[in-house]
Short mmCIF file of C-alpha atoms in Angstrom, two decimals:
data_model
loop_
_atom_site.label_atom_id
_atom_site.label_comp_id
_atom_site.label_asym_id
_atom_site.label_seq_id
_atom_site.Cartn_x
_atom_site.Cartn_y
_atom_site.Cartn_z
CA MET A 85 237.96 13.66 -38.38
CA LYS A 86 241.50 12.34 -40.60
CA LYS A 87 244.69 13.95 -40.89
CA LEU A 88 245.89 14.48 -44.42
CA THR A 89 249.24 15.26 -45.75
CA LEU A 90 249.32 18.54 -47.96
CA PRO A 91 251.84 20.51 -49.83
CA GLU A 92 252.75 23.46 -48.27
CA ARG A 93 252.00 26.93 -49.54
CA PRO A 94 255.63 27.76 -51.30
CA HIS A 95 255.84 31.24 -49.56
CA TRP A 96 254.30 31.32 -46.55
CA ARG A 97 257.18 31.86 -44.23
CA ASP A 98 257.13 34.81 -46.43
CA HIS A 99 254.02 36.19 -45.63
CA ALA A 100 254.50 34.99 -41.70
CA ARG A 101 257.07 37.50 -41.41
CA GLU A 102 255.04 40.49 -43.32
CA VAL A 103 251.98 40.05 -41.24
CA GLY A 104 254.17 39.69 -37.92
CA PHE A 105 253.52 36.24 -37.68
CA THR A 106 256.97 36.03 -35.94
CA PHE A 107 256.61 33.31 -33.93
CA ALA A 108 255.31 30.74 -36.64
CA ASP A 109 258.63 28.71 -35.85
CA MET A 110 259.98 28.69 -32.35
CA HIS A 111 263.04 27.33 -30.92
CA GLY A 112 264.06 25.93 -33.88
CA ALA A 113 261.18 24.46 -34.70
CA PRO A 114 257.74 24.52 -36.23
CA TYR A 115 255.18 25.98 -34.07
CA TRP A 116 252.71 27.00 -37.52
CA ASP A 117 252.91 23.27 -39.12
CA GLU A 118 250.93 23.15 -42.89
CA SER A 119 252.48 20.09 -43.49
CA SER A 120 249.34 18.38 -42.92
CA ALA A 121 245.87 19.46 -41.58
CA TYR A 122 242.49 17.91 -39.97
CA ALA A 123 239.56 16.74 -42.18
CA PHE A 124 236.42 17.63 -40.54
CA SER A 125 232.80 17.08 -41.80
CA LEU A 126 230.29 19.32 -41.45
CA GLU A 127 228.42 17.50 -38.92
CA GLN A 128 231.14 16.63 -36.55
CA ILE A 129 231.88 20.69 -36.42
CA GLU A 130 227.86 21.52 -35.99
CA THR A 131 226.75 18.62 -33.45
CA ASP A 132 230.15 17.20 -32.02
CA ILE A 133 231.86 20.74 -31.48
CA GLU A 134 230.09 23.89 -32.04
CA ASP A 135 227.32 23.24 -30.53
CA PRO A 136 228.41 21.41 -27.55
CA ALA A 137 231.02 24.42 -27.01
CA THR A 138 227.91 27.09 -26.62
CA GLU A 139 226.43 24.64 -24.26
CA LEU A 140 228.96 24.38 -22.30
CA HIS A 141 229.80 28.12 -22.05
CA ALA A 142 225.79 28.62 -20.83
CA MET A 143 227.07 25.82 -17.99
CA CYS A 144 230.13 27.52 -17.14
CA ARG A 145 227.93 31.12 -16.40
CA GLN A 146 225.64 28.81 -14.11
CA ALA A 147 228.38 27.71 -12.61
CA VAL A 148 230.03 31.50 -11.91
CA ASP A 149 226.25 31.71 -9.90
CA HIS A 150 226.81 28.55 -7.73
CA ILE A 151 230.37 29.63 -6.77
CA ILE A 152 229.95 33.42 -5.98
CA ALA A 153 227.26 32.33 -3.78
CA SER A 154 229.51 29.70 -2.00
CA GLU A 155 231.96 31.01 0.27
CA GLU A 156 233.69 27.52 0.49
CA LEU A 157 234.11 26.95 -3.01
CA MET A 158 235.95 30.41 -3.31
CA ASP A 159 238.07 29.03 -0.75
CA ARG A 160 238.63 26.12 -2.84
CA LEU A 161 239.38 28.35 -5.91
CA ALA A 162 242.01 29.72 -3.90
CA ILE A 163 240.38 33.53 -4.82
CA PRO A 164 241.68 35.72 -2.32
CA GLU A 165 239.69 37.23 0.20
CA ALA A 166 240.27 40.38 -0.35
CA HIS A 167 239.22 40.62 -4.04
CA ARG A 168 236.06 38.10 -3.86
CA ASP A 169 233.97 41.43 -3.58
CA LEU A 170 235.54 42.87 -6.91
CA VAL A 171 234.61 39.37 -8.52
CA ALA A 172 230.95 39.07 -7.35
CA GLU A 173 230.50 42.66 -8.08
CA SER A 174 232.12 42.10 -11.34
CA TRP A 175 229.52 39.54 -12.18
CA HIS A 176 226.58 40.91 -10.32
CA ARG A 177 226.93 44.23 -12.43
CA GLY A 178 227.13 42.08 -15.91
CA ASP A 179 230.36 43.28 -16.78
CA PRO A 180 230.59 41.95 -20.14
CA GLU A 181 232.54 39.38 -21.97
CA ILE A 182 234.51 39.41 -25.02
CA TYR A 183 236.20 35.92 -25.58
CA GLY A 184 237.73 32.68 -24.24
CA ARG A 185 238.64 28.70 -25.86
CA PHE A 186 237.87 25.16 -24.07
CA ASP A 187 240.18 22.62 -24.82
CA LEU A 188 238.71 19.46 -26.03
CA ALA A 189 239.05 15.87 -26.50
CA TYR A 190 237.69 14.53 -29.57
CA ASP A 191 238.57 11.31 -32.32
CA GLY A 192 235.76 12.11 -34.44
CA ASN A 193 233.43 10.02 -33.12
CA GLY A 194 231.11 10.21 -29.72
CA PRO A 195 230.80 13.79 -27.92
CA ALA A 196 233.76 15.95 -27.61
CA LYS A 197 234.97 16.18 -23.51
CA LEU A 198 236.06 19.04 -22.01
CA LEU A 199 239.79 19.16 -21.06
CA GLU A 200 239.98 22.58 -19.35
CA TYR A 201 238.38 26.23 -20.09
CA ASN A 202 240.84 29.18 -20.94
CA ALA A 203 238.18 31.45 -20.09
CA ASP A 204 240.77 34.72 -19.16
CA THR A 205 243.35 35.34 -21.20
CA PRO A 206 243.16 32.20 -23.85
CA THR A 207 245.96 32.76 -26.78
CA SER A 208 246.50 31.57 -30.28
CA LEU A 209 243.73 33.88 -31.16
CA TYR A 210 245.71 35.41 -34.02
CA GLU A 211 246.97 32.18 -36.03
CA THR A 212 243.25 30.74 -35.06
CA ALA A 213 241.43 33.64 -36.77
CA ALA A 214 243.50 35.16 -39.43
CA PHE A 215 246.61 32.91 -40.37
CA GLN A 216 244.48 29.99 -40.54
CA TRP A 217 242.27 31.60 -42.57
CA GLN A 218 244.64 32.61 -45.43
CA TRP A 219 245.88 29.40 -45.32
CA LEU A 220 242.12 27.84 -46.61
CA GLU A 221 242.00 30.65 -49.15
CA ASP A 222 245.61 30.34 -51.09
CA GLN A 223 245.03 26.23 -50.37
CA LEU A 224 241.65 26.79 -52.70
CA ALA A 225 243.03 29.10 -54.77
CA ALA A 226 245.99 26.86 -55.41
CA GLY A 227 243.89 23.52 -56.45
CA VAL A 228 244.84 21.94 -52.90
CA LEU A 229 241.58 22.00 -51.85
CA VAL A 230 238.66 21.25 -53.70
CA GLU A 231 235.83 23.37 -54.47
CA GLY A 232 233.51 23.87 -51.23
CA SER A 233 236.23 23.18 -48.95
CA ASP A 234 235.45 25.31 -45.34
CA GLN A 235 236.61 26.26 -42.69
CA PHE A 236 234.92 26.61 -38.77
CA ASN A 237 236.46 29.79 -38.35
CA GLY A 238 234.07 33.79 -38.06
CA ILE A 239 236.10 33.93 -34.90
CA HIS A 240 237.21 37.78 -36.42
CA GLU A 241 233.51 38.71 -37.53
CA ALA A 242 232.03 37.09 -34.04
CA LEU A 243 234.66 39.72 -32.70
CA VAL A 244 234.02 42.32 -34.26
CA ALA A 245 229.88 41.93 -33.77
CA ARG A 246 230.95 41.29 -29.74
CA PHE A 247 232.26 45.06 -29.61
CA ALA A 248 229.84 46.72 -31.36
CA GLU A 249 227.36 45.13 -29.34
CA VAL A 250 228.97 46.25 -25.97
CA PHE A 251 230.72 49.67 -26.84
CA ALA A 252 229.14 52.29 -28.07
CA PRO A 253 230.84 53.54 -31.84
CA GLU A 254 234.25 55.92 -31.14
CA THR A 255 234.63 54.40 -27.05
CA ASP A 256 238.26 54.11 -26.56
CA LEU A 257 239.87 50.90 -25.42
CA HIS A 258 243.00 49.99 -24.02
CA PHE A 259 245.03 46.97 -24.91
CA THR A 260 248.00 45.73 -22.28
CA ALA A 261 250.20 42.62 -22.27
CA VAL A 262 253.51 41.64 -21.14
CA ALA A 263 256.46 43.72 -23.12
CA ASP A 264 258.61 41.77 -25.42
CA ASN A 265 256.52 38.67 -25.73
CA PRO A 266 255.46 38.24 -29.51
CA GLU A 267 252.93 35.51 -29.12
CA ASP A 268 250.97 37.68 -26.74
CA TYR A 269 251.03 40.71 -28.74
CA ALA A 270 249.64 38.96 -31.71
CA THR A 271 246.65 37.92 -29.44
CA VAL A 272 246.25 41.58 -28.22
CA GLU A 273 246.47 43.05 -31.59
CA ALA A 274 244.17 40.50 -33.00
CA MET A 275 241.84 42.03 -30.22
CA ALA A 276 242.37 45.39 -31.36
CA TRP A 277 242.09 45.00 -34.83
CA ALA A 278 238.73 43.75 -34.36
CA ALA A 279 237.93 46.64 -32.26
CA ARG A 280 239.16 48.87 -34.47
CA GLU A 281 236.59 47.42 -37.40
CA ALA A 282 233.82 47.90 -35.02
CA ASP A 283 234.53 51.42 -35.02
CA LEU A 284 236.27 51.81 -31.60
CA GLY A 285 239.69 53.61 -30.71
CA ALA A 286 241.96 50.97 -29.43
CA HIS A 287 245.29 51.78 -27.56
CA TYR A 288 248.11 49.57 -26.63
CA CYS A 289 250.37 50.29 -23.64
CA ASP A 290 252.90 47.66 -21.99
CA LEU A 291 251.69 46.42 -18.90
CA ASP A 292 254.70 47.79 -17.31
CA LYS A 293 254.23 51.16 -18.10
CA ILE A 294 250.25 51.24 -16.76
CA ALA A 295 250.43 53.66 -13.89
CA VAL A 296 247.99 55.12 -11.33
CA SER A 297 247.16 59.08 -10.74
CA GLU A 298 246.40 60.86 -7.53
CA ASP A 299 243.07 60.14 -7.65
CA GLY A 300 243.23 56.30 -8.55
CA GLN A 301 242.50 56.33 -12.06
CA PHE A 302 244.57 53.61 -14.53
CA LEU A 303 246.85 55.76 -17.03
CA ASP A 304 248.53 54.78 -20.24
CA ASP A 305 252.54 55.22 -21.36
CA GLN A 306 250.95 59.31 -22.70
CA ASP A 307 248.95 59.42 -19.40
CA ARG A 308 245.32 59.27 -20.73
CA VAL A 309 243.06 57.50 -18.39
CA MET A 310 242.21 54.23 -19.38
CA GLY A 311 238.09 53.87 -19.15
CA VAL A 312 238.28 50.08 -20.69
CA LEU A 313 241.11 47.92 -20.38
CA PHE A 314 241.99 44.72 -22.58
CA LYS A 315 244.25 42.96 -20.23
CA LEU A 316 246.17 39.82 -21.36
CA TYR A 317 247.14 38.89 -18.11
CA PRO A 318 245.33 36.64 -16.22
CA TRP A 319 243.34 37.23 -13.03
CA GLU A 320 244.78 34.87 -10.66
CA ASP A 321 248.48 37.24 -11.04
CA LEU A 322 246.90 40.50 -10.76
CA LEU A 323 244.77 39.61 -7.83
CA ARG A 324 247.67 39.31 -6.13
CA GLU A 325 249.56 42.21 -7.11
CA ASP A 326 249.70 45.33 -5.75
CA TYR A 327 247.83 46.69 -8.47
CA ALA A 328 244.77 44.73 -7.51
CA ALA A 329 243.97 47.33 -4.68
CA HIS A 330 243.43 49.97 -7.26
CA ILE A 331 240.70 48.26 -9.52
CA ALA A 332 237.57 48.72 -7.00
CA GLY A 333 238.36 52.48 -7.24
CA SER A 334 239.49 53.05 -10.60
CA GLY A 335 236.32 53.15 -12.84
CA CYS A 336 237.88 51.43 -15.72
CA LEU A 337 236.10 48.28 -17.25
CA PHE A 338 238.58 44.99 -17.55
CA LEU A 339 238.15 43.10 -20.05
CA GLU A 340 238.04 40.13 -19.29
CA PRO A 341 235.78 40.73 -16.09
CA ALA A 342 237.11 39.53 -12.93
CA TRP A 343 234.23 37.04 -12.45
CA LYS A 344 236.11 34.96 -15.41
CA ALA A 345 238.75 34.65 -12.57
CA LEU A 346 236.34 31.57 -11.56
CA LEU A 347 236.12 30.04 -14.93
CA SER A 348 239.41 29.77 -15.82
CA ASN A 349 240.54 27.98 -12.59
CA LYS A 350 240.45 24.24 -12.71
CA GLY A 351 238.09 24.04 -9.76
CA LEU A 352 235.73 24.78 -12.44
CA LEU A 353 236.04 21.22 -13.33
CA PRO A 354 234.99 19.55 -10.07
CA VAL A 355 232.08 22.07 -9.80
CA LEU A 356 229.98 21.23 -13.46
CA TRP A 357 230.61 17.96 -12.28
CA GLN A 358 228.85 18.37 -9.08
CA MET A 359 226.12 20.47 -10.96
CA PHE A 360 225.71 18.48 -14.24
CA GLU A 361 226.81 14.90 -13.81
CA GLY A 362 226.79 12.75 -16.41
CA HIS A 363 226.91 15.38 -19.19
CA PRO A 364 228.07 14.07 -22.04
CA ASN A 365 230.73 16.61 -22.45
CA LEU A 366 232.21 16.44 -19.21
CA LEU A 367 234.24 14.09 -17.52
CA PRO A 368 234.29 13.36 -13.75
CA ALA A 369 236.86 15.51 -11.97
CA PHE A 370 236.91 16.02 -7.96
CA PHE A 371 238.79 18.19 -5.58
CA ALA A 372 242.18 15.90 -5.04
CA GLN A 373 241.66 16.86 -0.89
CA ASP A 374 238.25 14.90 -1.51
CA ILE A 375 239.48 11.52 -3.09
CA GLU A 376 242.89 11.84 -2.72
CA ASP A 377 243.21 8.97 0.16
CA ALA A 378 240.35 6.91 -1.19
CA ILE A 379 241.98 6.88 -4.79
CA THR A 380 245.31 5.59 -3.13
CA GLY A 381 243.61 2.90 -0.97
CA HIS A 382 244.70 4.79 2.04
CA GLY A 383 241.53 6.17 3.59
CA ALA A 384 238.38 7.01 2.66
CA VAL A 385 236.74 9.69 0.10
CA ALA A 386 234.72 12.88 1.81
CA PRO A 387 231.06 12.10 2.74
CA ALA A 388 230.29 15.27 0.70
CA VAL A 389 231.32 13.73 -2.65
CA ALA A 390 231.08 9.93 -1.33
CA ALA A 391 228.31 8.68 -3.62
CA ALA A 392 229.59 10.70 -6.89
CA PHE A 393 232.48 9.06 -6.25
CA GLY A 394 231.41 5.64 -6.05
CA ARG A 395 229.62 6.21 -9.40
CA ALA A 396 233.11 7.34 -11.27
CA GLU A 397 235.19 5.24 -8.81
CA ALA A 398 235.82 2.53 -11.87
CA GLN A 399 237.00 5.00 -14.20
CA LEU A 400 239.08 7.47 -12.07
CA HIS A 401 241.22 4.06 -10.99
CA ALA A 402 241.18 3.37 -14.71
CA GLY A 403 243.25 6.49 -15.41
CA HIS A 404 242.91 10.29 -13.55
CA VAL A 405 244.76 13.51 -14.62
CA ARG A 406 246.09 15.10 -11.63
CA LYS A 407 245.96 18.66 -12.59
CA PRO A 408 246.80 22.62 -10.12
CA ILE A 409 243.80 24.60 -10.07
CA LEU A 410 245.72 27.27 -11.28
CA SER A 411 248.20 25.56 -14.21
CA ARG A 412 249.16 26.86 -17.50
CA GLU A 413 250.01 25.28 -20.54
CA GLY A 414 250.02 21.54 -19.30
CA ALA A 415 252.69 22.94 -16.24
CA SER A 416 252.75 20.41 -13.44
CA VAL A 417 250.27 18.23 -14.93
CA SER A 418 250.26 14.07 -14.58
CA ILE A 419 248.71 11.37 -16.07
CA VAL A 420 248.10 8.08 -13.97
CA LYS A 421 246.59 4.91 -15.86
CA GLN A 422 246.02 1.89 -13.33
CA GLY A 423 247.84 3.35 -11.10
CA GLU A 424 251.23 4.15 -12.96
CA VAL A 425 252.35 7.51 -13.47
CA ILE A 426 252.54 7.57 -17.26
CA GLU A 427 253.13 11.24 -18.41
CA VAL A 428 254.26 14.14 -16.20
CA SER A 429 255.00 17.73 -17.22
CA GLN A 430 258.53 19.00 -16.80
CA ASN A 431 257.27 22.12 -15.90
CA THR A 432 256.64 21.95 -12.18
CA SER A 433 256.16 25.73 -11.78
CA TYR A 434 252.51 25.27 -10.41
CA ALA A 435 253.53 21.90 -8.00
CA ASP A 436 252.41 23.96 -5.20
CA GLN A 437 248.64 24.47 -6.17
CA PRO A 438 245.89 22.83 -5.19
CA GLN A 439 245.08 19.93 -7.15
CA ILE A 440 242.10 18.29 -9.24
CA LEU A 441 241.70 14.87 -10.49
CA GLN A 442 239.93 14.43 -13.36
CA ALA A 443 238.97 10.73 -15.48
CA TYR A 444 241.58 10.58 -18.19
CA THR A 445 240.38 9.75 -21.74
CA PRO A 446 243.11 9.53 -24.39
CA LEU A 447 243.78 12.18 -27.29
CA PRO A 448 243.29 10.40 -30.60
CA ARG A 449 246.71 9.46 -32.58
CA PHE A 450 247.11 10.45 -35.56
CA ASP A 451 250.90 9.84 -37.30
CA GLY A 452 252.05 10.34 -34.12
CA PHE A 453 250.75 13.16 -32.89
CA ARG A 454 247.92 14.52 -30.43
CA PRO A 455 245.55 17.01 -31.25
CA VAL A 456 243.27 18.66 -28.94
CA ILE A 457 240.43 20.62 -30.33
CA GLY A 458 240.27 24.70 -29.24
CA ALA A 459 236.59 25.88 -29.53
CA TRP A 460 236.43 29.47 -29.36
CA ILE A 461 233.87 31.49 -27.85
CA VAL A 462 232.80 34.47 -28.87
CA GLY A 463 230.23 36.45 -26.47
CA ASP A 464 227.97 33.34 -25.26
CA THR A 465 228.50 31.23 -28.95
CA CYS A 466 231.31 29.03 -30.23
CA ALA A 467 232.50 30.89 -33.86
CA GLY A 468 235.95 28.82 -34.72
CA LEU A 469 238.45 26.30 -33.78
CA GLY A 470 242.15 25.51 -33.73
CA LEU A 471 244.01 22.60 -33.46
CA ARG A 472 247.04 22.04 -31.50
CA GLU A 473 249.09 18.98 -31.45
CA ASP A 474 251.73 17.09 -30.00
CA GLN A 475 253.86 14.22 -29.56
CA SER A 476 253.07 14.01 -26.04
CA ARG A 477 249.92 13.34 -23.84
CA ILE A 478 250.44 16.90 -22.47
CA THR A 479 249.45 19.72 -24.72
CA GLN A 480 252.50 22.44 -24.24
CA ASP A 481 253.18 25.85 -24.87
CA LEU A 482 255.20 24.07 -27.94
CA SER A 483 252.66 22.22 -29.35
CA ARG A 484 252.24 22.87 -33.29
CA PHE A 485 249.47 24.76 -34.69
CA LYS A 486 247.73 22.59 -37.25
CA PRO A 487 245.20 23.79 -39.78
CA HIS A 488 241.65 22.45 -40.62
CA PHE A 489 239.17 22.14 -43.06
CA ILE A 490 235.44 21.29 -43.63
CA THR A 491 235.62 18.57 -46.22
CA GLY A 492 233.94 20.33 -49.27
#
């Protein structure tokens, strides 16, 4: 894994405007940044990222089964009691999943480490699946990349195949997101594009224009009944809003399904460690309330995790990350090393959430920036990757997207 300075395509901003990639620059700073790129060997991609991500996803599905069977874990993940049946029934019915994105720490050597699973509403799909691929083709054509260079990026093709696998031809799907958010719309449109290529109908409606009919069905802004709805809106918010009471009786299939609320929750991390302790792609993780007193030297660890904590205690004291269970974009995250806080997010919007502690593994540094790997899952298989980097140890919403290639 290397970071290489490369010439930018002369007209890439014109191309970005032509295809609607309007957030390539945000707040006066680049979001898409192709002044350099990350290079991987094929072995690094296949052995260290692709296969482990696919395995992690299978482990996560086992974790769903485990969590649904436990009211205690449903409590710990703060799943509203009124909607636990909705979550459980979506799992037991086998409601289909489409996609997700693991965020991994990886430096080119040794196993990648799972930081979190964006299993419900991952964004950056368009730039990963399409704009990044165009960058590869343009740089190959320009001779910037040597012939034979490739990219781990079959995401669009995998999405088309996944939609075709799940739905009969000409099935109508609806897509929704919060209005006037270009980044969210780009992700929704990338999904709808794949659905259309799978010979499905794809209709967009702003989230705030969705209505409920007298008989409890969801309607779009043209009063069409929505039978399948892809929503780029997180379950943790949806389950706390009035609309949630209408979901079970609406007859509408939601994408992602309600059971994904269990995987997009940071409470997944201690559950995975409990189930697969010592797995090479996992970091020790615990619910904060179980080890808070012990880690600060003010009390004992909860008896149920005492043995596991003892095996991970030295690693946690060396460094750990405190994460709210429902945090997004690094908000309310802090990093503690040798008892000292070395970095804390300025966004504290999730500070009142229950928290977990995860052993700290530093992101590698390249030219002053720290990249995090986004390994995309489509269906049950890893289908591609994107990278974002930041000078901060905490990847945030404005962290830069960097293209990658596999050396030829």
